[in-house]
Amino acid sequence: MQEPHLIKKQQYEKVKIILDLGKQRYVTAGGNPKKYRAGFKEKDYLTDEERQEALTIMRQLFGVTVKDGYAYCQDKSWKLPD
């Protein structure tokens, strides 16, 4: 069994790879690399699957859960927009 910190490191690296892929597509399309904004649908140059995978991993890394239209993180919760 892997150590928890190694698993988190691997998850972080996977997210970084996905976001770097989107940034490379943005730059290839003529965008300014300093103005790349990850996570904005239709503007981040990620497929829906890549965006969802990155989101799922980031939620695991940062302890965010989503249930019944609410997000929960660090003993706080807020209603998500419809």
PDB file of C-alpha atoms in Angstrom:
ATOM      1  CA  MET A   1       0.000   0.000   0.000  1.00  0.00           C
ATOM      2  CA  GLN A   2       1.292   3.442  -0.889  1.00  0.00           C
ATOM      3  CA  GLU A   3       1.848   6.162   1.660  1.00  0.00           C
ATOM      4  CA  PRO A   4      -0.911   8.827   1.685  1.00  0.00           C
ATOM      5  CA  HIS A   5       1.553  11.617   0.870  1.00  0.00           C
ATOM      6  CA  LEU A   6       2.746   9.717  -2.213  1.00  0.00           C
ATOM      7  CA  ILE A   7      -0.832   9.277  -3.397  1.00  0.00           C
ATOM      8  CA  LYS A   8      -1.485  13.009  -2.960  1.00  0.00           C
ATOM      9  CA  LYS A   9       1.727  13.808  -4.834  1.00  0.00           C
ATOM     10  CA  GLN A  10       0.638  11.562  -7.718  1.00  0.00           C
ATOM     11  CA  GLN A  11      -2.803  13.189  -7.755  1.00  0.00           C
ATOM     12  CA  TYR A  12      -1.232  16.657  -7.805  1.00  0.00           C
ATOM     13  CA  GLU A  13       1.037  15.643 -10.696  1.00  0.00           C
ATOM     14  CA  LYS A  14      -1.959  14.272 -12.643  1.00  0.00           C
ATOM     15  CA  VAL A  15      -3.846  17.574 -12.222  1.00  0.00           C
ATOM     16  CA  LYS A  16      -0.743  19.500 -13.277  1.00  0.00           C
ATOM     17  CA  ILE A  17      -0.420  17.344 -16.410  1.00  0.00           C
ATOM     18  CA  ILE A  18      -4.066  17.965 -17.338  1.00  0.00           C
ATOM     19  CA  LEU A  19      -3.815  21.733 -16.804  1.00  0.00           C
ATOM     20  CA  ASP A  20      -0.502  21.927 -18.672  1.00  0.00           C
ATOM     21  CA  LEU A  21      -2.153  20.123 -21.591  1.00  0.00           C
ATOM     22  CA  GLY A  22      -4.909  22.745 -21.690  1.00  0.00           C
ATOM     23  CA  LYS A  23      -2.353  25.539 -21.490  1.00  0.00           C
ATOM     24  CA  GLN A  24      -0.341  24.051 -24.351  1.00  0.00           C
ATOM     25  CA  ARG A  25      -3.473  23.859 -26.513  1.00  0.00           C
ATOM     26  CA  TYR A  26      -4.241  27.494 -25.641  1.00  0.00           C
ATOM     27  CA  VAL A  27      -0.741  28.624 -26.608  1.00  0.00           C
ATOM     28  CA  THR A  28      -0.835  26.565 -29.817  1.00  0.00           C
ATOM     29  CA  ALA A  29      -4.097  28.325 -30.712  1.00  0.00           C
ATOM     30  CA  GLY A  30      -2.288  31.671 -30.405  1.00  0.00           C
ATOM     31  CA  GLY A  31      -3.046  32.577 -26.798  1.00  0.00           C
ATOM     32  CA  ASN A  32      -0.726  34.388 -24.414  1.00  0.00           C
ATOM     33  CA  PRO A  33       0.650  31.808 -21.929  1.00  0.00           C
ATOM     34  CA  LYS A  34       0.532  34.366 -19.115  1.00  0.00           C
ATOM     35  CA  LYS A  35      -3.212  34.843 -19.604  1.00  0.00           C
ATOM     36  CA  TYR A  36      -4.251  31.179 -19.532  1.00  0.00           C
ATOM     37  CA  ARG A  37      -7.109  30.609 -17.067  1.00  0.00           C
ATOM     38  CA  ALA A  38      -7.725  27.001 -16.102  1.00  0.00           C
ATOM     39  CA  GLY A  39     -11.184  25.853 -15.111  1.00  0.00           C
ATOM     40  CA  PHE A  40     -13.275  28.184 -17.245  1.00  0.00           C
ATOM     41  CA  LYS A  41     -15.402  26.007 -19.508  1.00  0.00           C
ATOM     42  CA  GLU A  42     -15.013  26.848 -23.193  1.00  0.00           C
ATOM     43  CA  LYS A  43     -11.894  28.913 -22.328  1.00  0.00           C
ATOM     44  CA  ASP A  44      -9.535  26.393 -20.761  1.00  0.00           C
ATOM     45  CA  TYR A  45      -8.990  24.223 -23.868  1.00  0.00           C
ATOM     46  CA  LEU A  46      -9.782  21.040 -21.923  1.00  0.00           C
ATOM     47  CA  THR A  47     -12.233  18.360 -22.942  1.00  0.00           C
ATOM     48  CA  ASP A  48     -15.202  17.788 -20.653  1.00  0.00           C
ATOM     49  CA  GLU A  49     -13.609  14.512 -19.539  1.00  0.00           C
ATOM     50  CA  GLU A  50     -10.276  16.167 -18.705  1.00  0.00           C
ATOM     51  CA  ARG A  51     -12.009  18.984 -16.831  1.00  0.00           C
ATOM     52  CA  GLN A  52     -14.118  16.495 -14.845  1.00  0.00           C
ATOM     53  CA  GLU A  53     -11.092  14.342 -14.004  1.00  0.00           C
ATOM     54  CA  ALA A  54      -9.117  17.363 -12.772  1.00  0.00           C
ATOM     55  CA  LEU A  55     -12.104  18.554 -10.740  1.00  0.00           C
ATOM     56  CA  THR A  56     -12.588  15.140  -9.133  1.00  0.00           C
ATOM     57  CA  ILE A  57      -8.918  14.884  -8.169  1.00  0.00           C
ATOM     58  CA  MET A  58      -8.818  18.452  -6.811  1.00  0.00           C
ATOM     59  CA  ARG A  59     -11.879  17.753  -4.678  1.00  0.00           C
ATOM     60  CA  GLN A  60     -10.099  14.726  -3.221  1.00  0.00           C
ATOM     61  CA  LEU A  61      -6.898  16.683  -2.626  1.00  0.00           C
ATOM     62  CA  PHE A  62      -8.560  19.609  -0.889  1.00  0.00           C
ATOM     63  CA  GLY A  63     -11.302  17.750   0.967  1.00  0.00           C
ATOM     64  CA  VAL A  64     -14.267  19.212  -0.901  1.00  0.00           C
ATOM     65  CA  THR A  65     -17.466  17.201  -1.118  1.00  0.00           C
ATOM     66  CA  VAL A  66     -20.622  18.038  -3.041  1.00  0.00           C
ATOM     67  CA  LYS A  67     -23.975  16.662  -1.928  1.00  0.00           C
ATOM     68  CA  ASP A  68     -27.586  17.715  -2.588  1.00  0.00           C
ATOM     69  CA  GLY A  69     -26.599  20.998  -4.231  1.00  0.00           C
ATOM     70  CA  TYR A  70     -24.215  22.058  -1.448  1.00  0.00           C
ATOM     71  CA  ALA A  71     -20.416  22.130  -1.304  1.00  0.00           C
ATOM     72  CA  TYR A  72     -18.699  21.235   1.960  1.00  0.00           C
ATOM     73  CA  CYS A  73     -15.111  22.098   2.853  1.00  0.00           C
ATOM     74  CA  GLN A  74     -13.317  22.641   6.171  1.00  0.00           C
ATOM     75  CA  ASP A  75     -16.479  22.689   8.306  1.00  0.00           C
ATOM     76  CA  LYS A  76     -18.144  25.233   5.998  1.00  0.00           C
ATOM     77  CA  SER A  77     -20.851  24.775   3.410  1.00  0.00           C
ATOM     78  CA  TRP A  78     -22.477  26.839   0.705  1.00  0.00           C
ATOM     79  CA  LYS A  79     -25.243  26.335  -1.836  1.00  0.00           C
ATOM     80  CA  LEU A  80     -24.088  25.821  -5.377  1.00  0.00           C
ATOM     81  CA  PRO A  81     -25.683  27.802  -8.196  1.00  0.00           C
ATOM     82  CA  ASP A  82     -28.339  25.949 -10.179  1.00  0.00           C
TER      83      ASP A  82
END
